[in-house]
Short mmCIF file of C-alpha atoms in Angstrom, two decimals:
data_model
loop_
_atom_site.label_atom_id
_atom_site.label_comp_id
_atom_site.label_asym_id
_atom_site.label_seq_id
_atom_site.Cartn_x
_atom_site.Cartn_y
_atom_site.Cartn_z
CA MET A 1 -1.08 -16.87 9.75
CA LEU A 2 -1.31 -14.26 7.03
CA ALA A 3 -0.28 -15.71 3.66
CA LYS A 4 2.30 -14.07 1.43
CA ARG A 5 0.54 -13.03 -1.75
CA ILE A 6 1.32 -13.91 -5.36
CA ILE A 7 0.07 -11.28 -7.77
CA PRO A 8 0.11 -11.77 -11.52
CA CYS A 9 0.48 -8.43 -13.25
CA LEU A 10 -1.23 -7.59 -16.49
CA ASP A 11 0.19 -4.66 -18.43
CA VAL A 12 -2.69 -3.46 -20.58
CA ASN A 13 -2.16 -1.46 -23.75
CA ALA A 14 -5.16 -0.41 -25.86
CA GLY A 15 -7.27 -3.20 -24.41
CA ARG A 16 -4.75 -6.07 -24.70
CA VAL A 17 -2.36 -7.65 -22.22
CA VAL A 18 1.22 -6.96 -23.27
CA LYS A 19 4.65 -7.56 -21.80
CA GLY A 20 7.70 -5.39 -22.30
CA ILE A 21 11.40 -5.72 -21.57
CA ASN A 22 12.98 -2.88 -19.59
CA PHE A 23 9.76 -0.92 -20.17
CA LEU A 24 10.12 -1.29 -24.00
CA GLU A 25 9.47 -3.87 -26.77
CA LEU A 26 5.84 -4.86 -26.21
CA ARG A 27 4.59 -8.43 -26.92
CA ASP A 28 0.93 -9.45 -26.99
CA ALA A 29 -0.14 -11.77 -24.14
CA GLY A 30 -3.91 -12.03 -24.57
CA ASP A 31 -7.33 -10.72 -23.64
CA PRO A 32 -7.36 -9.16 -20.14
CA VAL A 33 -10.61 -10.77 -19.02
CA GLU A 34 -9.54 -14.24 -20.14
CA VAL A 35 -6.09 -13.87 -18.61
CA ALA A 36 -7.56 -12.61 -15.30
CA ARG A 37 -10.02 -15.50 -15.16
CA ARG A 38 -7.23 -18.01 -15.79
CA TYR A 39 -5.15 -16.59 -12.92
CA ASP A 40 -8.14 -16.61 -10.59
CA GLU A 41 -8.66 -20.32 -11.39
CA GLN A 42 -4.98 -20.97 -10.65
CA GLY A 43 -5.35 -19.40 -7.21
CA ALA A 44 -3.90 -15.91 -7.69
CA ASP A 45 -4.27 -13.87 -4.49
CA GLU A 46 -4.89 -10.60 -6.34
CA ILE A 47 -4.57 -9.30 -9.86
CA THR A 48 -2.89 -6.05 -10.85
CA PHE A 49 -3.66 -4.20 -14.06
CA LEU A 50 -1.28 -1.51 -15.21
CA ASP A 51 -2.75 0.59 -17.98
CA ILE A 52 0.25 1.55 -20.08
CA THR A 53 -1.89 3.07 -22.81
CA ALA A 54 -0.12 6.14 -24.11
CA SER A 55 -3.12 7.81 -25.67
CA SER A 56 -5.62 9.50 -23.39
CA ASP A 57 -8.34 8.73 -25.96
CA GLU A 58 -8.00 5.06 -25.14
CA ARG A 59 -7.76 5.61 -21.40
CA ASP A 60 -11.40 4.77 -20.69
CA ILE A 61 -10.99 1.26 -22.14
CA ILE A 62 -9.49 0.23 -18.82
CA LEU A 63 -12.76 1.09 -17.03
CA HIS A 64 -14.68 -1.38 -19.20
CA ILE A 65 -12.03 -4.03 -18.67
CA VAL A 66 -12.13 -3.55 -14.90
CA GLU A 67 -15.93 -3.77 -14.96
CA GLN A 68 -15.90 -6.97 -16.97
CA VAL A 69 -13.24 -8.58 -14.80
CA ALA A 70 -14.93 -7.52 -11.55
CA ASN A 71 -18.17 -9.14 -12.70
CA GLN A 72 -16.49 -12.51 -13.02
CA VAL A 73 -13.44 -12.60 -10.79
CA PHE A 74 -13.99 -12.36 -7.04
CA ILE A 75 -10.51 -11.56 -5.80
CA PRO A 76 -8.95 -8.13 -5.22
CA LEU A 77 -8.09 -6.07 -8.27
CA THR A 78 -5.52 -3.28 -8.33
CA VAL A 79 -5.44 -0.86 -11.23
CA GLY A 80 -2.78 1.69 -12.06
CA GLY A 81 -1.56 3.81 -14.94
CA GLY A 82 -2.56 7.34 -15.83
CA VAL A 83 -4.17 8.06 -12.44
CA ARG A 84 -3.88 11.80 -11.86
CA THR A 85 -6.78 12.95 -9.71
CA VAL A 86 -9.06 11.80 -6.92
CA ALA A 87 -11.80 11.66 -9.56
CA ASP A 88 -9.69 9.11 -11.50
CA VAL A 89 -9.35 7.06 -8.32
CA ARG A 90 -13.10 7.12 -7.71
CA ARG A 91 -13.93 6.13 -11.29
CA LEU A 92 -11.67 3.09 -11.07
CA LEU A 93 -13.05 2.06 -7.67
CA ASN A 94 -16.60 2.47 -8.96
CA ALA A 95 -15.76 0.31 -11.97
CA GLY A 96 -14.79 -2.50 -9.59
CA ALA A 97 -11.14 -1.89 -8.65
CA ASP A 98 -10.31 -2.47 -4.99
CA LYS A 99 -7.05 -0.57 -5.00
CA VAL A 100 -5.69 2.12 -7.26
CA SER A 101 -2.02 2.57 -7.89
CA MET A 102 -0.43 5.94 -8.60
CA ASN A 103 3.11 6.76 -9.65
CA SER A 104 4.02 9.90 -11.64
CA ALA A 105 1.07 11.87 -10.27
CA ALA A 106 2.19 11.19 -6.70
CA LEU A 107 5.68 12.42 -7.58
CA SER A 108 4.50 15.65 -9.15
CA ASN A 109 1.86 16.21 -6.46
CA PRO A 110 2.50 14.28 -3.22
CA ASP A 111 -0.61 15.86 -1.67
CA LEU A 112 -2.65 13.67 -4.03
CA VAL A 113 -1.67 10.63 -1.93
CA ALA A 114 -2.95 12.30 1.23
CA GLU A 115 -6.06 13.63 -0.45
CA ALA A 116 -6.98 10.32 -2.10
CA SER A 117 -6.33 8.19 0.99
CA GLY A 118 -8.30 10.66 3.09
CA LYS A 119 -11.26 10.34 0.73
CA VAL A 120 -11.33 6.62 -0.06
CA GLY A 121 -9.25 5.10 2.75
CA ASN A 122 -5.55 4.30 2.74
CA GLN A 123 -6.23 0.63 2.04
CA CYS A 124 -7.30 1.65 -1.49
CA ILE A 125 -4.18 3.66 -2.31
CA VAL A 126 -1.06 1.97 -3.65
CA VAL A 127 1.95 4.04 -4.57
CA ALA A 128 4.06 2.49 -7.30
CA ILE A 129 7.77 3.26 -7.16
CA ASP A 130 10.05 2.62 -10.14
CA ALA A 131 13.59 2.59 -8.80
CA LYS A 132 17.01 2.25 -10.39
CA ARG A 133 20.47 1.98 -8.88
CA SER A 134 22.29 5.30 -9.07
CA ALA A 135 25.36 5.60 -11.30
CA ASP A 136 27.70 5.55 -8.29
CA ASP A 137 25.80 2.53 -6.84
CA SER A 138 25.27 4.35 -3.53
CA ARG A 139 21.46 4.33 -3.56
CA TRP A 140 18.35 3.84 -5.65
CA GLU A 141 16.72 6.71 -7.51
CA VAL A 142 13.03 7.11 -8.29
CA PHE A 143 11.96 7.46 -11.91
CA SER A 144 8.66 8.83 -13.17
CA HIS A 145 6.75 8.76 -16.45
CA GLY A 146 7.10 5.04 -17.10
CA GLY A 147 10.77 5.05 -16.24
CA ARG A 148 11.75 7.84 -18.59
CA LYS A 149 12.47 10.61 -16.13
CA ASN A 150 14.92 10.55 -13.21
CA THR A 151 13.44 12.51 -10.31
CA GLY A 152 16.68 12.31 -8.34
CA LEU A 153 14.70 11.27 -5.27
CA ASP A 154 16.08 8.56 -3.00
CA ALA A 155 13.76 5.54 -3.23
CA VAL A 156 13.91 4.69 0.50
CA GLU A 157 13.14 8.28 1.50
CA TRP A 158 10.30 8.50 -1.03
CA ALA A 159 8.80 5.25 0.27
CA LYS A 160 8.82 6.60 3.84
CA ARG A 161 7.26 9.84 2.65
CA VAL A 162 4.34 8.20 0.80
CA ALA A 163 3.72 5.88 3.76
CA SER A 164 3.44 8.91 6.04
CA LEU A 165 1.16 10.64 3.52
CA GLY A 166 -1.30 7.75 3.78
CA ALA A 167 -0.41 5.16 1.13
CA GLY A 168 -1.71 1.73 2.14
CA GLU A 169 0.83 -0.25 0.16
CA ILE A 170 3.93 0.15 -2.02
CA LEU A 171 4.40 -1.54 -5.37
CA LEU A 172 8.16 -1.50 -5.82
CA THR A 173 9.66 -2.17 -9.24
CA SER A 174 13.36 -2.48 -9.91
CA MET A 175 13.96 -0.94 -13.32
CA ASP A 176 17.37 -2.61 -13.49
CA ARG A 177 15.75 -6.02 -13.22
CA ASP A 178 12.39 -5.54 -14.96
CA GLY A 179 12.07 -8.00 -17.86
CA THR A 180 15.54 -9.45 -17.33
CA LYS A 181 14.44 -12.67 -15.56
CA SER A 182 17.45 -12.36 -13.26
CA GLY A 183 15.43 -12.02 -10.04
CA PHE A 184 14.25 -9.15 -7.83
CA ASP A 185 16.71 -6.53 -6.64
CA LEU A 186 16.67 -8.06 -3.15
CA ALA A 187 18.73 -5.34 -1.52
CA LEU A 188 16.32 -2.70 -2.77
CA THR A 189 13.29 -4.73 -1.70
CA ARG A 190 14.72 -5.32 1.76
CA ALA A 191 15.70 -1.68 2.19
CA ILE A 192 12.18 -0.47 1.43
CA ALA A 193 10.37 -3.27 3.29
CA ASP A 194 12.38 -2.53 6.44
CA ALA A 195 11.89 1.23 6.12
CA VAL A 196 8.08 1.33 6.06
CA SER A 197 5.31 -0.16 8.21
CA ILE A 198 2.94 -0.74 5.27
CA PRO A 199 3.00 -3.81 2.98
CA VAL A 200 5.48 -3.89 0.09
CA ILE A 201 4.97 -5.74 -3.19
CA ALA A 202 8.21 -6.71 -4.92
CA SER A 203 8.26 -6.45 -8.70
CA GLY A 204 10.65 -6.59 -11.59
CA GLY A 205 12.91 -9.41 -12.73
CA VAL A 206 11.18 -12.67 -11.82
CA GLY A 207 12.46 -15.48 -14.03
CA SER A 208 12.04 -18.51 -11.77
CA LEU A 209 9.98 -19.72 -8.84
CA ALA A 210 13.04 -19.41 -6.61
CA HIS A 211 13.07 -15.69 -7.32
CA LEU A 212 9.56 -15.36 -5.88
CA ALA A 213 10.58 -17.17 -2.68
CA ASP A 214 13.74 -15.07 -2.41
CA GLY A 215 11.68 -11.89 -2.64
CA VAL A 216 9.76 -12.92 0.46
CA GLN A 217 12.55 -14.57 2.45
CA GLN A 218 15.48 -12.28 1.65
CA GLY A 219 13.67 -9.20 0.41
CA ARG A 220 11.00 -9.41 3.15
CA ALA A 221 8.30 -8.54 0.63
CA ASP A 222 4.71 -9.04 1.76
CA ALA A 223 3.66 -9.92 -1.77
CA VAL A 224 5.42 -10.76 -5.02
CA LEU A 225 4.34 -9.64 -8.45
CA ALA A 226 5.25 -11.27 -11.73
CA ALA A 227 4.10 -11.22 -15.32
CA SER A 228 6.01 -13.15 -17.95
CA ILE A 229 6.60 -16.40 -16.04
CA PHE A 230 2.82 -16.72 -15.83
CA HIS A 231 1.76 -15.20 -19.15
CA TYR A 232 3.65 -17.58 -21.38
CA GLY A 233 2.75 -20.73 -19.50
CA GLU A 234 6.19 -21.37 -17.98
CA HIS A 235 4.57 -21.76 -14.56
CA THR A 236 1.10 -21.62 -13.07
CA VAL A 237 0.33 -19.59 -9.97
CA ARG A 238 -0.37 -22.88 -8.20
CA GLU A 239 3.11 -24.19 -9.01
CA ALA A 240 4.56 -20.99 -7.63
CA LYS A 241 2.62 -21.43 -4.39
CA GLU A 242 3.60 -25.09 -4.04
CA PHE A 243 7.23 -24.09 -4.50
CA MET A 244 6.98 -21.33 -1.91
CA ARG A 245 5.26 -23.63 0.58
CA ALA A 246 8.06 -26.16 0.12
CA ARG A 247 10.47 -23.35 1.02
CA GLY A 248 8.52 -22.81 4.25
CA ILE A 249 6.52 -19.75 3.18
CA GLU A 250 2.89 -19.39 4.28
CA VAL A 251 0.68 -19.33 1.17
CA ARG A 252 -3.00 -19.81 0.33
CA LEU A 253 -3.34 -23.16 -1.45
CA MET B 1 -36.30 -12.38 -2.29
CA LYS B 2 -35.07 -8.82 -2.04
CA VAL B 3 -31.46 -8.42 -0.92
CA LEU B 4 -30.46 -4.85 -0.16
CA VAL B 5 -26.86 -3.68 -0.36
CA VAL B 6 -26.91 -0.39 1.54
CA ASP B 7 -25.28 2.42 -0.43
CA TYR B 8 -24.07 5.25 1.74
CA GLY B 9 -21.37 6.50 -0.59
CA MET B 10 -18.58 4.35 0.86
CA GLY B 11 -16.82 1.28 -0.38
CA ASN B 12 -17.05 -1.06 -3.26
CA LEU B 13 -20.76 -1.83 -3.35
CA ARG B 14 -20.64 -3.02 -6.90
CA SER B 15 -18.43 -5.99 -6.03
CA VAL B 16 -20.70 -6.98 -3.17
CA ALA B 17 -23.82 -6.73 -5.36
CA LYS B 18 -22.17 -8.72 -8.18
CA ALA B 19 -21.07 -11.46 -5.80
CA VAL B 20 -24.59 -11.76 -4.33
CA GLU B 21 -26.04 -11.89 -7.84
CA ARG B 22 -23.63 -14.71 -8.62
CA VAL B 23 -24.68 -16.87 -5.65
CA ALA B 24 -28.39 -15.94 -5.67
CA PRO B 25 -29.41 -15.65 -9.34
CA HIS B 26 -33.10 -15.62 -8.42
CA ALA B 27 -32.84 -12.90 -5.81
CA GLN B 28 -33.49 -9.27 -6.58
CA VAL B 29 -30.33 -7.42 -5.56
CA VAL B 30 -31.02 -3.77 -4.77
CA VAL B 31 -28.37 -1.11 -4.16
CA SER B 32 -29.96 1.88 -2.43
CA ASP B 33 -29.41 4.61 0.15
CA GLN B 34 -33.10 4.99 1.00
CA ALA B 35 -34.50 4.15 4.42
CA GLN B 36 -37.59 2.79 2.66
CA ALA B 37 -35.40 0.23 0.85
CA LEU B 38 -34.21 -1.02 4.26
CA ARG B 39 -37.83 -1.46 5.31
CA ASP B 40 -38.74 -3.26 2.04
CA ALA B 41 -35.79 -5.67 1.95
CA ASP B 42 -35.88 -9.28 3.08
CA ARG B 43 -32.15 -9.30 3.83
CA VAL B 44 -29.72 -6.44 4.34
CA ILE B 45 -25.99 -6.20 3.72
CA ILE B 46 -23.96 -3.21 4.91
CA PRO B 47 -20.57 -3.15 3.25
CA GLY B 48 -18.02 -0.57 4.25
CA GLN B 49 -14.63 0.63 3.30
CA GLY B 50 -12.69 3.69 4.22
CA ALA B 51 -12.45 5.72 7.37
CA MET B 52 -14.96 5.01 10.14
CA HIS B 53 -15.87 8.65 10.78
CA ASP B 54 -16.62 9.22 7.07
CA CYS B 55 -18.71 6.04 6.98
CA MET B 56 -20.70 7.07 10.07
CA ARG B 57 -21.17 10.62 8.81
CA GLU B 58 -22.44 9.50 5.40
CA PHE B 59 -24.62 6.85 6.97
CA MET B 60 -26.24 9.28 9.42
CA ALA B 61 -26.58 12.03 6.76
CA ARG B 62 -28.85 9.70 4.79
CA GLY B 63 -31.17 9.22 7.74
CA LEU B 64 -30.60 5.47 7.83
CA HIS B 65 -30.10 5.13 11.58
CA ASP B 66 -33.64 4.27 12.73
CA ALA B 67 -34.35 2.00 9.77
CA LEU B 68 -31.12 0.12 10.45
CA LEU B 69 -31.90 -0.38 14.15
CA LYS B 70 -35.20 -1.94 13.09
CA VAL B 71 -33.50 -4.19 10.52
CA ALA B 72 -30.94 -5.26 13.11
CA ALA B 73 -33.79 -6.32 15.36
CA GLU B 74 -35.74 -8.38 12.86
CA LYS B 75 -34.15 -9.24 9.48
CA PRO B 76 -31.14 -11.31 8.45
CA PHE B 77 -28.36 -8.77 8.47
CA LEU B 78 -24.73 -8.95 7.35
CA GLY B 79 -22.13 -6.27 8.11
CA ILE B 80 -18.85 -6.36 6.17
CA CYS B 81 -15.57 -4.68 7.23
CA VAL B 82 -16.43 -1.13 8.39
CA GLY B 83 -20.04 -2.35 8.15
CA MET B 84 -19.08 -4.63 11.06
CA GLN B 85 -17.13 -1.98 12.97
CA MET B 86 -20.06 0.48 12.81
CA LEU B 87 -22.22 -1.91 14.88
CA PHE B 88 -20.11 -1.35 18.00
CA ASP B 89 -20.15 1.47 20.58
CA HIS B 90 -17.01 3.28 19.61
CA SER B 91 -14.00 3.25 17.27
CA GLU B 92 -10.51 4.52 17.99
CA GLU B 93 -10.38 5.57 14.34
CA GLY B 94 -11.11 9.28 14.51
CA ASP B 95 -12.55 8.77 18.04
CA THR B 96 -15.89 7.94 16.41
CA PRO B 97 -19.08 6.79 18.12
CA GLY B 98 -20.68 3.78 16.42
CA LEU B 99 -24.27 2.59 16.26
CA GLY B 100 -24.05 0.76 19.58
CA ILE B 101 -26.01 -2.25 18.39
CA LEU B 102 -23.35 -4.54 19.86
CA PRO B 103 -21.37 -3.66 23.01
CA GLY B 104 -17.66 -3.22 22.46
CA ARG B 105 -14.98 -1.10 20.90
CA VAL B 106 -12.97 -0.94 17.68
CA ARG B 107 -9.21 -0.73 18.23
CA ARG B 108 -6.15 -0.11 16.08
CA PHE B 109 -3.58 -2.88 15.66
CA PRO B 110 -0.61 -2.01 17.89
CA ALA B 111 2.48 -0.68 16.13
CA ASP B 112 4.88 -3.21 17.64
CA MET B 113 3.68 -6.60 16.41
CA PHE B 114 6.08 -9.27 15.13
CA ASP B 115 5.76 -12.59 13.35
CA ALA B 116 7.26 -15.87 14.62
CA ALA B 117 10.62 -15.00 13.05
CA GLY B 118 10.70 -11.58 14.73
CA VAL B 119 9.91 -9.61 11.57
CA PRO B 120 7.65 -6.59 12.23
CA LEU B 121 4.07 -7.05 11.02
CA LYS B 122 2.68 -4.49 8.59
CA VAL B 123 -0.52 -2.49 9.09
CA PRO B 124 -2.97 -2.55 7.25
CA HIS B 125 -3.48 -6.26 7.83
CA MET B 126 -3.76 -6.98 4.13
CA GLY B 127 -4.19 -10.34 2.46
CA TRP B 128 -5.51 -13.85 3.00
CA ASN B 129 -5.66 -15.04 6.58
CA GLU B 130 -7.26 -17.98 8.38
CA VAL B 131 -10.71 -17.64 9.88
CA LEU B 132 -11.12 -19.92 12.90
CA PRO B 133 -14.78 -20.43 13.86
CA VAL B 134 -15.32 -20.54 17.62
CA LYS B 135 -18.97 -21.47 17.51
CA PRO B 136 -21.16 -23.29 15.00
CA HIS B 137 -23.17 -21.02 12.75
CA PRO B 138 -25.03 -21.50 9.44
CA LEU B 139 -22.61 -18.99 7.83
CA TRP B 140 -19.79 -21.54 8.18
CA GLN B 141 -21.70 -24.31 6.39
CA GLY B 142 -19.27 -26.15 4.11
CA ILE B 143 -16.49 -23.63 4.73
CA ALA B 144 -14.62 -24.26 7.93
CA GLU B 145 -15.76 -26.57 10.65
CA GLN B 146 -15.05 -25.75 14.25
CA GLY B 147 -11.65 -26.85 15.52
CA THR B 148 -10.09 -27.46 12.12
CA ALA B 149 -7.56 -25.29 10.32
CA GLY B 150 -9.33 -22.19 9.11
CA GLU B 151 -10.36 -21.33 5.59
CA ARG B 152 -8.57 -18.26 4.23
CA PHE B 153 -10.44 -15.05 3.48
CA TYR B 154 -9.25 -11.69 2.20
CA PHE B 155 -8.70 -8.99 4.84
CA VAL B 156 -7.75 -5.36 4.51
CA HIS B 157 -8.03 -3.25 7.65
CA SER B 158 -6.05 -1.41 10.30
CA TYR B 159 -8.69 -1.59 13.06
CA TYR B 160 -10.40 -4.62 14.61
CA CYS B 161 -13.53 -5.16 16.72
CA ASP B 162 -13.20 -6.03 20.39
CA PRO B 163 -16.69 -7.16 21.51
CA ALA B 164 -17.58 -6.83 25.19
CA ASP B 165 -19.84 -9.86 24.96
CA GLN B 166 -17.74 -12.94 24.19
CA ALA B 167 -20.89 -14.95 23.46
CA ALA B 168 -21.29 -12.93 20.24
CA VAL B 169 -17.87 -13.98 18.90
CA ALA B 170 -18.30 -16.34 15.93
CA ALA B 171 -14.72 -16.55 14.63
CA ARG B 172 -11.23 -15.33 15.32
CA THR B 173 -8.15 -14.63 13.27
CA VAL B 174 -4.58 -14.20 14.45
CA TYR B 175 -2.50 -11.25 13.28
CA GLY B 176 0.04 -10.34 15.91
CA LEU B 177 -2.80 -10.92 18.36
CA PRO B 178 -5.96 -13.00 18.17
CA PHE B 179 -8.88 -10.77 17.21
CA THR B 180 -12.59 -11.20 16.54
CA CYS B 181 -13.17 -11.45 12.78
CA ALA B 182 -16.83 -12.47 12.95
CA VAL B 183 -19.73 -11.92 15.32
CA ALA B 184 -23.18 -13.49 15.27
CA GLN B 185 -26.11 -12.81 17.52
CA ALA B 186 -29.74 -13.64 16.69
CA ASN B 187 -30.35 -12.31 13.15
CA ILE B 188 -27.15 -10.22 13.07
CA ALA B 189 -23.93 -11.47 11.51
CA ALA B 190 -20.88 -9.36 10.78
CA ILE B 191 -17.46 -10.12 9.38
CA GLN B 192 -14.22 -8.16 9.16
CA PHE B 193 -13.01 -9.87 5.96
CA HIS B 194 -14.36 -9.36 2.44
CA PRO B 195 -16.41 -12.33 1.18
CA GLU B 196 -16.91 -10.57 -2.17
CA LYS B 197 -13.13 -10.70 -2.65
CA SER B 198 -12.48 -14.12 -1.13
CA ALA B 199 -12.95 -16.34 -4.20
CA ALA B 200 -14.86 -19.62 -3.68
CA ALA B 201 -14.93 -19.49 0.13
CA GLY B 202 -16.33 -15.97 0.06
CA LEU B 203 -19.04 -16.83 -2.43
CA ARG B 204 -19.98 -19.83 -0.29
CA LEU B 205 -20.33 -17.59 2.77
CA LEU B 206 -22.59 -15.19 0.87
CA ALA B 207 -24.68 -18.13 -0.36
CA ASN B 208 -24.97 -19.28 3.26
CA PHE B 209 -26.15 -15.81 4.26
CA ILE B 210 -28.83 -15.91 1.55
CA ASP B 211 -30.03 -19.33 2.81
CA TRP B 212 -29.79 -18.41 6.51
CA GLN B 213 -33.06 -18.57 8.47
CA PRO B 214 -32.30 -17.09 11.88
#
C-alpha cells in the first residue's frame, strides 16, 4: 500500500534554514545541507525547501543549495519560493529539484501552471496555496506574496482550478495555524483533499505527533509537512512515523 | 566501466548520474545525447520524466532509435519511469507509439480507484509504495526476496505498463489495481519507480545493476 508521506520543510533565507511564526519573526535553524542530511537519515520521505529570500540578488543561492543537497541526499526534493517563469522551473529541476512549487506567480498568471506542467510534466509542478479563514468564517481565502495580499479567491475553487490546469500536487498551508503549534486546519485540509483528484500536502500548525496523524486521518491529506517540531529536536521523523503507524497509518519505516 | 545516462532533454538526469557515481565510484558515468555514446558504453540507463509524447519526440529527434535497439539487444540496459514506458508498443498518454522493444501497452490509472477505507485514490500515484518481486532477478539482490513484504521505492506517475508477455514481469505494485512495476528480459531491465530517489534501497538496486552480468 502507498505510504503517507512525512515531509520536513526547510524555509531558507539567504542560505540558512529559518523558522517564522505566522510568516514573521525568523529564527535560525541551521545549514540547509546538514539539516537535509539529518532528515534523510531519520527516514524523511521527501524534503521541501521554501526560498523565502526577499532579495533577488540572493535568489541564486538556492540553486547551489539544491545542487549540494541533491549530490548527497537521494530522496525527492521540492523547491519553492520566487518561481515566476518556466525558465525558473527548469533551472531548479536542472540543479537537482524533483518538484517545483509555485504560489504568487500561479495566482497572477494561472497559465504558468499549464505551461510549466506541459513542458516538464505535471508530476514536477506543485502549487502552494496559503489560505486563511474569511472574516465571516464562511470560507477560506487565498493569499499571495508570502501571505501579505488577500486575493479574495476561494481556496477550494482555486485548488480545483490549478488541478485542472495541470498541477501534480497541492501544498496547502493554513495561515491561521502556521507557527501556532495548535494543529492543522483539518476542515480546510479535508475540504481541499476531497475537492481534487491530485495529492494534497497539509501544512501549517503542527505542534505534536498527533497533529500529523490527524492531518491524514481527519484531513485526508496524502502527505504532512512540518518544520519546527523537527528543527528543534522535539521529535525525529522516525518518531513521527512510529506514532503514525501505531495509529494505523501506512508509513515507510 | 562506462555507464551512459542517456540525455534526451527530459527528466532529472543529474540525480540519476549522481546516484550511479555514488554506488560505482570507479565507473565512468557519462551523460550524453549522442548515438556514438550509446555504442561506446558498457551499460546504458534511460531515465525519463514528463509526458510520453515529448519524451519520444526528443528521443527520436536525436537519432537515438537505431543505437538504442542495438543496445537493447546486447548490453545491460536499465529503463526508469518513462524510460520503461517507452520500451512498449504504445502509450495512452497522448496516443503515442513507443519503441516496441517489449510487447504491451501503457495505460492510465482509472479515475475511480479507492483504498480499503473507500477513500478515492489520487493520481499521480506519488510516494513510497511496496515493490513485490514475482521472479528472482539479480536486481533484487539484498533488497526484497520473493514472497516477502516488498521494499518501498519512490513512485511518481499517472500511467503504468501492461506487458503482453507475463514472463517479462519482474515485480508488481498495488495501487488501486496490481500493476507491473518492473520488467526483466535477457539484458533488459526496466522499472517504473525512481531508484535515484529511493534512498538506500534505490542505491542498492543501482549497485545491483552495475554488478549485473546478464
